[in-house]
Short mmCIF file of C-alpha atoms and ligand atoms in Angstrom, two decimals:
data_model
loop_
_atom_site.label_atom_id
_atom_site.label_comp_id
_atom_site.label_asym_id
_atom_site.label_seq_id
_atom_site.Cartn_x
_atom_site.Cartn_y
_atom_site.Cartn_z
CA MET A 1 299.94 -8.56 95.18
CA ASN A 2 299.20 -6.18 92.16
CA ASP A 3 295.87 -6.49 90.56
CA GLY A 4 297.30 -8.99 88.14
CA ALA A 5 298.42 -11.55 90.36
CA ALA A 6 295.25 -11.26 92.28
CA ALA A 7 293.21 -11.91 89.19
CA ALA A 8 294.73 -14.82 88.21
CA GLN A 9 294.88 -16.46 91.17
CA ASP A 10 290.94 -15.77 91.89
CA LEU A 11 290.77 -17.70 88.52
CA ALA A 12 292.67 -20.39 89.66
CA GLU A 13 290.48 -20.62 92.32
CA GLY A 14 287.26 -20.29 90.40
CA ARG A 15 288.40 -23.24 88.27
CA GLU A 16 289.05 -25.25 91.29
CA LEU A 17 285.79 -24.52 92.61
CA HIS A 18 284.05 -25.43 89.47
CA ALA A 19 286.13 -28.43 89.34
CA PHE A 20 284.93 -29.68 92.75
CA ALA A 21 281.22 -28.82 91.36
CA SER A 22 281.91 -30.56 88.40
CA ARG A 23 282.54 -33.30 90.60
CA LEU A 24 279.37 -33.14 93.07
CA PHE A 25 277.26 -32.59 90.22
CA PRO A 26 276.30 -36.09 89.00
CA ILE A 27 275.04 -37.70 91.76
CA CYS A 28 271.57 -38.23 92.79
CA ARG A 29 271.04 -36.46 95.60
CA SER A 30 267.57 -36.14 97.40
CA ILE A 31 266.81 -35.47 101.13
CA THR A 32 267.72 -38.64 102.38
CA GLY A 33 270.08 -41.93 100.91
CA ASN A 34 273.15 -42.78 99.10
CA GLY A 35 273.46 -39.70 97.32
CA VAL A 36 273.94 -37.44 100.29
CA ARG A 37 276.37 -39.78 101.94
CA GLU A 38 278.32 -39.97 98.47
CA THR A 39 277.84 -36.07 98.46
CA LEU A 40 279.64 -36.02 102.30
CA ARG A 41 282.31 -38.42 101.37
CA LEU A 42 283.40 -36.43 98.74
CA ILE A 43 283.56 -32.99 101.11
CA GLY A 44 284.90 -35.08 103.65
CA GLU A 45 287.95 -36.05 101.28
CA ARG A 46 288.59 -32.40 102.36
CA VAL A 47 287.82 -31.22 105.31
CA PRO A 48 287.01 -33.83 108.27
CA LEU A 49 283.39 -33.57 108.64
CA VAL A 50 281.53 -35.21 110.87
CA ARG A 51 278.57 -37.63 109.14
CA HIS A 52 275.57 -37.84 111.49
CA GLU A 53 272.38 -40.68 110.80
CA VAL A 54 269.22 -40.16 112.31
CA PRO A 55 266.85 -42.89 111.85
CA SER A 56 263.32 -42.82 110.00
CA GLY A 57 260.86 -41.81 112.34
CA THR A 58 262.36 -39.43 114.48
CA ARG A 59 260.25 -36.47 115.33
CA VAL A 60 261.57 -33.02 114.83
CA PHE A 61 259.45 -30.47 116.03
CA ASP A 62 255.95 -30.76 113.76
CA TRP A 63 258.13 -33.04 111.19
CA GLU A 64 259.55 -36.87 111.05
CA VAL A 65 262.23 -37.79 109.57
CA PRO A 66 260.99 -39.44 106.35
CA LEU A 67 261.63 -43.31 104.95
CA GLU A 68 264.85 -43.19 103.32
CA TRP A 69 264.84 -43.23 99.70
CA ASN A 70 267.54 -45.04 97.29
CA ILE A 71 267.32 -45.87 93.63
CA GLU A 72 268.96 -47.95 90.99
CA ASP A 73 267.08 -47.13 88.08
CA ALA A 74 264.34 -46.02 86.18
CA ALA A 75 262.93 -45.79 82.60
CA ILE A 76 260.07 -45.74 80.59
CA VAL A 77 260.05 -48.23 77.72
CA ASP A 78 258.35 -47.39 73.74
CA PRO A 79 256.39 -49.84 72.61
CA ASP A 80 259.87 -50.59 70.14
CA GLY A 81 261.04 -51.35 73.88
CA ARG A 82 263.48 -48.31 73.70
CA ARG A 83 263.77 -46.28 76.56
CA VAL A 84 262.39 -43.13 76.08
CA VAL A 85 262.87 -41.52 79.35
CA ASP A 86 266.03 -42.32 80.98
CA PHE A 87 266.92 -42.22 84.74
CA ALA A 88 270.38 -43.49 83.33
CA ARG A 89 271.30 -40.24 80.88
CA HIS A 90 269.85 -37.63 83.52
CA ASN A 91 268.68 -38.17 86.84
CA LEU A 92 266.30 -35.56 86.85
CA HIS A 93 263.99 -38.18 84.51
CA VAL A 94 262.20 -39.33 87.59
CA VAL A 95 260.82 -37.23 89.87
CA SER A 96 262.93 -37.64 93.40
CA TYR A 97 261.38 -39.98 96.23
CA SER A 98 259.26 -42.02 93.02
CA GLU A 99 258.19 -45.36 94.93
CA PRO A 100 259.08 -48.35 93.18
CA THR A 101 256.93 -49.40 90.45
CA ASP A 102 256.29 -51.66 87.32
CA ALA A 103 253.49 -50.39 85.08
CA VAL A 104 252.09 -50.91 81.51
CA LEU A 105 250.24 -48.04 80.48
CA ASP A 106 248.48 -46.39 77.55
CA LEU A 107 249.94 -42.70 75.95
CA PRO A 108 247.33 -40.84 77.91
CA GLN A 109 248.33 -42.57 81.25
CA VAL A 110 251.85 -41.73 80.50
CA LEU A 111 251.60 -38.46 79.81
CA GLN A 112 249.79 -37.68 83.25
CA ARG A 113 253.35 -39.11 84.78
CA LEU A 114 254.94 -37.08 82.71
CA HIS A 115 256.36 -33.33 83.77
CA ALA A 116 257.71 -31.44 80.98
CA LEU A 117 257.88 -27.45 80.52
CA PRO A 118 256.63 -26.38 77.10
CA GLU A 119 258.19 -22.73 77.06
CA THR A 120 261.72 -24.24 77.39
CA PRO A 121 261.12 -27.59 75.42
CA ASP A 122 264.95 -28.57 75.68
CA TRP A 123 264.76 -28.43 79.66
CA ILE A 124 264.21 -31.23 81.97
CA PRO A 125 262.40 -30.26 84.98
CA TYR A 126 263.03 -30.90 88.80
CA ARG A 127 260.22 -32.42 90.60
CA THR A 128 259.86 -33.83 94.34
CA SER A 129 257.23 -35.74 95.72
CA TYR A 130 258.91 -36.03 99.31
CA TYR A 131 255.97 -36.49 101.62
CA GLN A 132 253.07 -37.86 99.05
CA ARG A 133 253.90 -41.42 97.91
CA SER A 134 253.86 -41.22 94.12
CA TRP A 135 255.97 -41.71 91.35
CA GLY A 136 256.75 -39.83 88.10
CA PHE A 137 258.92 -38.80 85.50
CA CYS A 138 260.20 -35.82 84.09
CA THR A 139 261.56 -34.73 80.22
CA THR A 140 261.68 -32.32 77.56
CA ALA A 141 258.37 -31.16 75.88
CA ARG A 142 260.52 -31.88 72.77
CA GLU A 143 260.66 -35.60 73.74
CA ARG A 144 257.24 -36.08 75.38
CA ASP A 145 255.51 -34.33 72.10
CA ALA A 146 257.59 -37.09 70.18
CA LEU A 147 255.68 -40.05 72.01
CA ARG A 148 253.57 -41.95 69.87
CA PRO A 149 250.31 -43.84 70.85
CA GLY A 150 250.83 -47.35 72.00
CA ARG A 151 251.66 -49.65 75.24
CA TYR A 152 254.65 -48.24 77.54
CA ARG A 153 256.31 -49.65 80.01
CA ALA A 154 256.75 -47.86 83.35
CA GLN A 155 259.76 -48.81 85.96
CA VAL A 156 260.94 -47.10 88.57
CA LYS A 157 263.57 -49.34 90.50
CA SER A 158 263.58 -47.66 93.81
CA SER A 159 263.50 -48.20 97.64
CA LEU A 160 261.44 -46.55 100.47
CA ALA A 161 262.56 -48.10 103.72
CA ARG A 162 263.03 -47.55 107.35
CA GLY A 163 267.07 -45.90 107.23
CA SER A 164 268.02 -42.81 108.04
CA LEU A 165 269.02 -38.97 107.02
CA THR A 166 272.07 -38.20 106.72
CA TYR A 167 273.84 -34.49 107.19
CA GLY A 168 277.10 -33.33 107.74
CA GLU A 169 278.99 -31.27 110.22
CA LEU A 170 282.27 -29.67 110.78
CA VAL A 171 283.27 -27.02 113.58
CA VAL A 172 286.87 -25.12 113.36
CA PRO A 173 286.96 -24.16 116.92
CA GLY A 174 288.05 -20.66 117.45
CA ARG A 175 289.58 -18.78 120.98
CA SER A 176 285.81 -18.42 121.95
CA ARG A 177 282.97 -20.82 121.93
CA ASP A 178 280.97 -17.83 120.31
CA GLU A 179 279.94 -19.50 116.94
CA VAL A 180 279.61 -18.15 113.53
CA LEU A 181 277.46 -20.56 111.60
CA PHE A 182 277.58 -21.54 107.69
CA PHE A 183 274.64 -23.60 106.53
CA THR A 184 274.60 -25.45 103.01
CA HIS A 185 271.92 -27.94 101.70
CA VAL A 186 272.57 -31.14 100.02
CA CYS A 187 269.91 -32.57 98.50
CA HIS A 188 269.12 -31.69 95.00
CA PRO A 189 270.10 -34.02 92.52
CA SER A 190 272.11 -32.85 89.08
CA LEU A 191 271.51 -29.07 89.61
CA ALA A 192 274.79 -26.84 89.35
CA ASN A 193 274.04 -23.62 90.42
CA ASP A 194 271.18 -24.88 93.40
CA ASN A 195 273.31 -26.84 95.36
CA THR A 196 276.81 -27.71 94.14
CA SER A 197 278.03 -24.20 93.95
CA GLY A 198 276.88 -23.98 98.04
CA MET A 199 278.68 -27.11 98.73
CA ALA A 200 281.92 -25.80 96.43
CA VAL A 201 281.98 -22.69 98.41
CA ALA A 202 281.36 -23.84 101.55
CA THR A 203 283.93 -25.99 101.59
CA ALA A 204 286.73 -23.99 100.16
CA LEU A 205 285.40 -21.54 103.06
CA ALA A 206 286.16 -24.30 105.64
CA GLU A 207 289.27 -24.89 104.70
CA TRP A 208 290.31 -21.31 104.18
CA ILE A 209 289.01 -20.51 107.74
CA ALA A 210 291.11 -23.18 109.41
CA LYS A 211 294.45 -22.23 108.00
CA GLU A 212 295.10 -19.27 110.80
CA PRO A 213 293.69 -19.01 114.57
CA ARG A 214 290.28 -17.52 114.74
CA ARG A 215 288.80 -15.56 117.64
CA TYR A 216 285.54 -17.62 116.90
CA SER A 217 284.46 -21.05 116.64
CA TYR A 218 282.91 -21.97 113.02
CA ARG A 219 280.38 -24.34 112.48
CA PHE A 220 279.47 -25.54 109.10
CA VAL A 221 276.31 -27.60 108.52
CA PHE A 222 275.53 -29.62 104.97
CA ALA A 223 272.21 -30.91 105.15
CA PRO A 224 269.24 -31.22 103.36
CA GLY A 225 266.50 -28.85 102.98
CA THR A 226 263.51 -28.16 105.46
CA ILE A 227 263.87 -31.68 106.96
CA GLY A 228 267.53 -31.95 107.56
CA SER A 229 267.70 -27.88 108.90
CA LEU A 230 264.86 -28.67 111.01
CA THR A 231 266.53 -32.04 112.14
CA TRP A 232 269.67 -30.21 113.09
CA LEU A 233 268.04 -27.44 114.83
CA ALA A 234 266.21 -30.46 116.99
CA ARG A 235 269.26 -31.85 118.00
CA ASN A 236 271.55 -28.69 118.63
CA GLU A 237 268.79 -26.49 120.30
CA ARG A 238 270.72 -26.04 123.47
CA ARG A 239 273.92 -25.15 121.54
CA LEU A 240 271.93 -22.39 119.53
CA LYS A 241 272.69 -19.49 122.07
CA HIS A 242 276.31 -19.39 121.22
CA ILE A 243 275.27 -18.08 117.87
CA ARG A 244 276.57 -14.66 117.11
CA HIS A 245 276.56 -14.87 113.33
CA GLY A 246 275.21 -17.11 110.37
CA LEU A 247 274.96 -16.89 107.09
CA VAL A 248 272.76 -19.78 104.88
CA LEU A 249 275.01 -20.45 101.68
CA GLY A 250 273.57 -21.23 98.35
CA LEU A 251 273.24 -20.55 94.39
CA LEU A 252 276.44 -19.16 94.38
CA GLY A 253 277.47 -19.69 90.97
CA ASP A 254 275.57 -18.39 88.08
CA PRO A 255 276.58 -15.07 86.61
CA GLY A 256 274.06 -12.77 88.89
CA ALA A 257 275.28 -10.30 90.77
CA LEU A 258 275.51 -11.11 94.74
CA THR A 259 272.93 -10.66 96.78
CA TYR A 260 272.70 -10.42 100.22
CA LYS A 261 269.04 -11.66 101.79
CA ARG A 262 268.56 -10.02 106.06
CA SER A 263 267.81 -12.17 108.76
CA ARG A 264 264.40 -12.16 110.32
CA ASP A 265 265.39 -9.27 112.61
CA GLU A 266 267.13 -7.39 109.64
CA ASP A 267 269.18 -5.40 111.97
CA ARG A 268 271.59 -7.68 113.38
CA PRO A 269 275.42 -7.58 112.92
CA ILE A 270 275.37 -10.12 110.09
CA ASP A 271 272.81 -7.50 108.31
CA ALA A 272 275.81 -4.44 108.21
CA ILE A 273 278.13 -6.70 107.49
CA GLY A 274 276.48 -8.88 104.57
CA ALA A 275 275.34 -5.50 103.42
CA CYS A 276 279.33 -3.96 103.42
CA ALA A 277 280.19 -7.13 101.50
CA VAL A 278 277.62 -7.09 98.64
CA SER A 279 278.00 -3.40 98.09
CA GLY A 280 279.72 -1.93 95.11
CA ARG A 281 279.08 -5.28 93.28
CA GLY A 282 275.27 -6.85 94.54
CA SER A 283 272.30 -6.08 96.47
CA THR A 284 270.76 -6.37 99.44
CA VAL A 285 267.13 -7.60 100.05
CA GLY A 286 264.96 -7.78 103.07
CA PHE A 287 264.02 -11.18 104.91
CA SER A 288 260.78 -13.10 103.40
CA PRO A 289 259.58 -16.62 105.01
CA TYR A 290 260.41 -18.21 101.79
CA GLY A 291 263.85 -19.26 100.27
CA TYR A 292 266.22 -21.79 101.46
CA ASP A 293 267.35 -22.63 105.21
CA GLU A 294 266.79 -19.45 106.32
CA ARG A 295 262.87 -20.63 106.80
CA GLN A 296 263.69 -22.66 109.54
CA LEU A 297 266.32 -21.14 111.18
CA CYS A 298 265.09 -17.71 111.29
CA SER A 299 261.69 -19.07 112.40
CA PRO A 300 259.99 -17.26 115.34
CA GLY A 301 261.02 -20.11 117.80
CA PHE A 302 264.50 -19.74 116.92
CA ASN A 303 265.25 -16.51 115.41
CA LEU A 304 268.85 -16.80 114.54
CA PRO A 305 271.04 -14.14 113.28
CA VAL A 306 271.20 -16.06 109.84
CA GLY A 307 271.48 -14.44 106.49
CA ARG A 308 271.61 -15.54 103.53
CA LEU A 309 274.50 -15.20 100.56
CA THR A 310 273.32 -15.94 96.85
CA ARG A 311 273.96 -14.57 93.36
CA SER A 312 270.37 -14.93 91.36
CA VAL A 313 267.69 -15.49 94.00
CA ASN A 314 265.81 -18.30 93.92
CA GLY A 315 263.51 -18.42 91.07
CA GLY A 316 265.42 -15.47 89.93
CA TYR A 317 266.83 -17.12 87.08
CA PRO A 318 264.98 -18.68 84.27
CA GLU A 319 267.05 -22.29 84.62
CA TYR A 320 266.18 -22.31 88.09
CA HIS A 321 265.32 -26.19 88.90
CA THR A 322 265.63 -27.43 85.24
CA SER A 323 268.40 -29.32 83.32
CA ALA A 324 269.25 -25.89 82.11
CA ASP A 325 270.72 -24.91 85.87
CA ASN A 326 274.09 -27.39 84.53
CA LEU A 327 277.89 -27.23 84.42
CA SER A 328 277.65 -24.74 81.84
CA LEU A 329 275.67 -22.10 84.22
CA ILE A 330 277.94 -21.70 86.77
CA THR A 331 281.17 -19.91 86.01
CA ALA A 332 284.82 -19.89 87.96
CA SER A 333 284.69 -16.23 87.98
CA ALA A 334 281.05 -16.18 90.06
CA LEU A 335 282.36 -19.10 91.96
CA ALA A 336 285.31 -17.41 93.15
CA GLU A 337 283.78 -13.80 93.56
CA SER A 338 281.43 -15.75 95.92
CA LEU A 339 283.81 -17.21 97.91
CA GLY A 340 285.44 -13.91 98.20
CA ALA A 341 282.60 -12.28 99.82
CA CYS A 342 282.21 -15.44 102.21
CA ARG A 343 286.14 -14.40 103.21
CA ASP A 344 284.99 -10.64 103.44
CA ILE A 345 282.43 -11.35 105.63
CA VAL A 346 284.52 -13.51 107.90
CA GLU A 347 287.07 -11.01 107.90
CA MET A 348 284.10 -8.29 109.53
CA ILE A 349 283.04 -10.73 111.84
CA GLU A 350 286.76 -11.20 113.34
CA HIS A 351 287.99 -7.97 112.97
CA ASP A 352 285.48 -5.09 113.17
CA GLY A 353 285.84 -2.83 116.09
CA ARG A 354 285.56 0.67 117.67
CA TYR A 355 288.54 2.55 118.34
CA ARG A 356 289.40 6.27 119.92
CA ASN A 357 292.29 8.96 118.42
CA LEU A 358 294.68 9.55 120.86
CA SER A 359 295.29 12.91 119.25
CA PRO A 360 291.99 14.19 117.98
CA LYS A 361 292.51 18.10 118.44
CA GLY A 362 293.55 19.06 114.95
CA GLU A 363 295.00 15.85 112.59
CA PRO A 364 297.70 14.51 113.85
CA ARG A 365 301.02 14.85 111.62
CA LEU A 366 301.29 11.57 109.77
CA GLY A 367 304.23 12.79 107.60
CA LYS A 368 306.50 12.91 110.73
CA ARG A 369 305.53 8.93 111.86
CA GLY A 370 306.01 8.11 108.16
CA LEU A 371 302.54 7.50 107.48
CA TYR A 372 301.92 9.86 104.96
CA GLY A 373 303.49 10.11 100.96
CA ALA A 374 306.19 12.59 101.19
CA VAL A 375 305.18 14.62 98.03
CA GLY A 376 302.02 16.25 98.38
CA GLY A 377 299.20 15.27 95.13
CA ARG A 378 296.29 16.93 94.28
CA HIS A 379 294.28 14.06 96.07
CA PRO A 380 295.04 11.57 98.83
CA GLY A 381 296.53 8.18 97.88
CA ARG A 382 293.62 5.53 99.13
CA ARG A 383 296.00 4.81 102.23
CA GLU A 384 296.44 8.24 103.27
CA GLU A 385 292.22 8.66 102.98
CA ALA A 386 291.70 5.41 104.69
CA PHE A 387 294.00 6.95 107.46
CA LEU A 388 291.74 10.43 107.42
CA TRP A 389 288.57 8.46 107.89
CA VAL A 390 289.89 6.28 110.90
CA LEU A 391 291.09 9.30 112.81
CA ASN A 392 287.88 11.40 112.09
CA GLN A 393 285.29 8.93 112.74
CA SER A 394 287.32 7.31 115.71
CA ASP A 395 285.91 8.47 118.58
CA GLY A 396 284.99 5.75 120.28
CA ARG A 397 281.17 5.29 118.59
CA HIS A 398 281.71 4.27 115.06
CA SER A 399 282.79 1.20 114.16
CA LEU A 400 285.11 0.35 111.38
CA LEU A 401 281.95 -1.18 109.83
CA ASP A 402 280.31 2.12 109.88
CA ILE A 403 283.19 3.69 108.39
CA ALA A 404 283.51 1.88 105.36
CA ARG A 405 279.81 2.66 104.91
CA ARG A 406 280.24 6.00 105.06
CA SER A 407 283.42 6.56 103.39
CA GLY A 408 283.16 4.03 100.63
CA LEU A 409 286.30 2.13 101.19
CA ALA A 410 286.88 -0.99 102.14
CA PHE A 411 286.96 -2.67 105.18
CA ARG A 412 289.77 -4.24 104.08
CA GLU A 413 291.57 -1.20 103.62
CA LEU A 414 290.32 0.76 107.07
CA ARG A 415 291.64 -2.23 109.14
CA ALA A 416 294.90 -2.03 107.40
CA ALA A 417 294.97 1.81 108.46
CA ALA A 418 293.70 1.27 111.96
CA GLY A 419 296.70 -1.17 112.69
CA GLU A 420 298.96 1.10 110.99
CA LEU A 421 297.60 3.58 113.18
CA GLU A 422 297.42 1.67 116.44
CA SER A 423 301.19 1.05 115.66
CA ALA A 424 301.89 4.52 115.76
CA GLY A 425 300.27 5.36 118.86
CA LEU A 426 297.18 7.29 117.45
CA LEU A 427 294.68 5.19 118.16
CA ARG A 428 293.45 2.40 120.51
CA ARG A 429 290.97 -0.23 120.13
CA VAL A 430 287.90 0.41 122.54
CA GLY A 431 284.64 -1.75 123.80
CA ALA A 432 286.03 -4.52 121.87
CA ARG A 433 283.23 -7.07 123.18
CA ALA A 434 285.10 -9.94 123.71
CA PRO A 435 283.18 -13.09 122.53
CA SER A 436 283.13 -15.32 125.92
CA VAL A 437 286.33 -17.11 125.89
CA LYS A 438 286.89 -20.73 126.63
CA GLY A 439 289.00 -22.52 129.07
CA SER A 440 293.06 -21.60 129.16
CA THR A 441 293.46 -25.39 127.59
CA ALA A 442 291.37 -24.14 124.32
CA ARG A 443 293.45 -20.85 124.09
CA ARG A 444 295.91 -22.46 121.72
CA ARG A 445 297.94 -19.64 119.84
CA ARG A 446 299.26 -21.51 117.29
CA GLY A 447 297.18 -22.88 113.80
CA THR A 448 293.87 -24.12 114.25
CA ARG A 449 293.07 -26.93 113.61
CA ILE A 450 289.80 -28.21 111.84
CA GLY A 451 288.54 -30.03 114.80
CA ARG A 452 285.43 -32.08 115.84
CA LYS A 453 283.16 -31.14 118.34
CA PRO A 454 280.96 -33.88 120.36
ZN1 ZN B 1 266.22 -25.83 95.11
#
């Protein structure tokens, strides 16, 4: 495919990602409740997600699955009977997990319950009160400042009741039972970059992974932040030993450059892979115990080899956790680039390896094997350059990823070069750490279906 065709395909793909994020955007999600179920239903229309329901009150490590929250309506009605703060207009207008209430208040009491952002007077803040029973509203500073003294009525028609926490899971089985984990959270209401971008990219990535047979098995978890990842960890503790690599996906649609955040140990294979995926188009940052699900996955009791792929980091863009994190903040091209980086990461996970040059004394003659352009130029083409790098570095010690780092060439180009050199009898793969292979029945060669594991 030429560059123009590739760019057109990226754009089409980016638009599809944006369209899916737009379908997810209006849903009022929280850490439990029907918003999460509806979200998982939409994702489940595209990939065969298995939905798990974990009852309220279930202990998960030092935490407990909370009561389930659902909301029907909420508003602050002014003395003239107008809904001046209205959940029906934007679901950020109510503090998430607000308990039911119906109160008559004067203006100072209303203001105590009303959050706004004076520095950005047209944006509604996003606020939650998951673990402390409370209720409240959010609005723009401009609308708040326009409120006149008088008697107001604040109504929240919500329910906090025994129910369950919902998360979705999907496994694409590979030849090995070694797993790659992708984790994204699904608990934010109408915020586009934070979380719909992650959900859209993760869904498209799962579809793409399932299109061809894979060496590793891939597990996708769509769960609410913190309590959802803790719940998943508690229910899957014995499975964690199979996780070889993992990535938390989130904040993948804003125009900022890509960021790879390292795992807790900072020297796992995923850290080299993630750094390679963003090199030249983004940056790598060190681990910190703040952020998304890596807080739990990389807690010392698990210390999973899990990094995070993000564009602007959490809190790193002004629209973060406000109504300005909307569908105009996320772009088709940023979403497409993020998905492309995820695919690159999968390609590296699947195909990195070390090789030995079988003709290491001097350069082998590539021309007579049809591997070198017949007409010599001032500079070798990229394909020739890739041959030279792979041949030079393939002493059994350097992996393709090492060569990518050193040469500045793309992993994809080096992998293609290694394949051609191998076919020409100049290279042999060595020391490939075969992932543990399942029983022969699972060793399917033909297309990998998206499957379900118990
Ligand atoms: Zn967030």
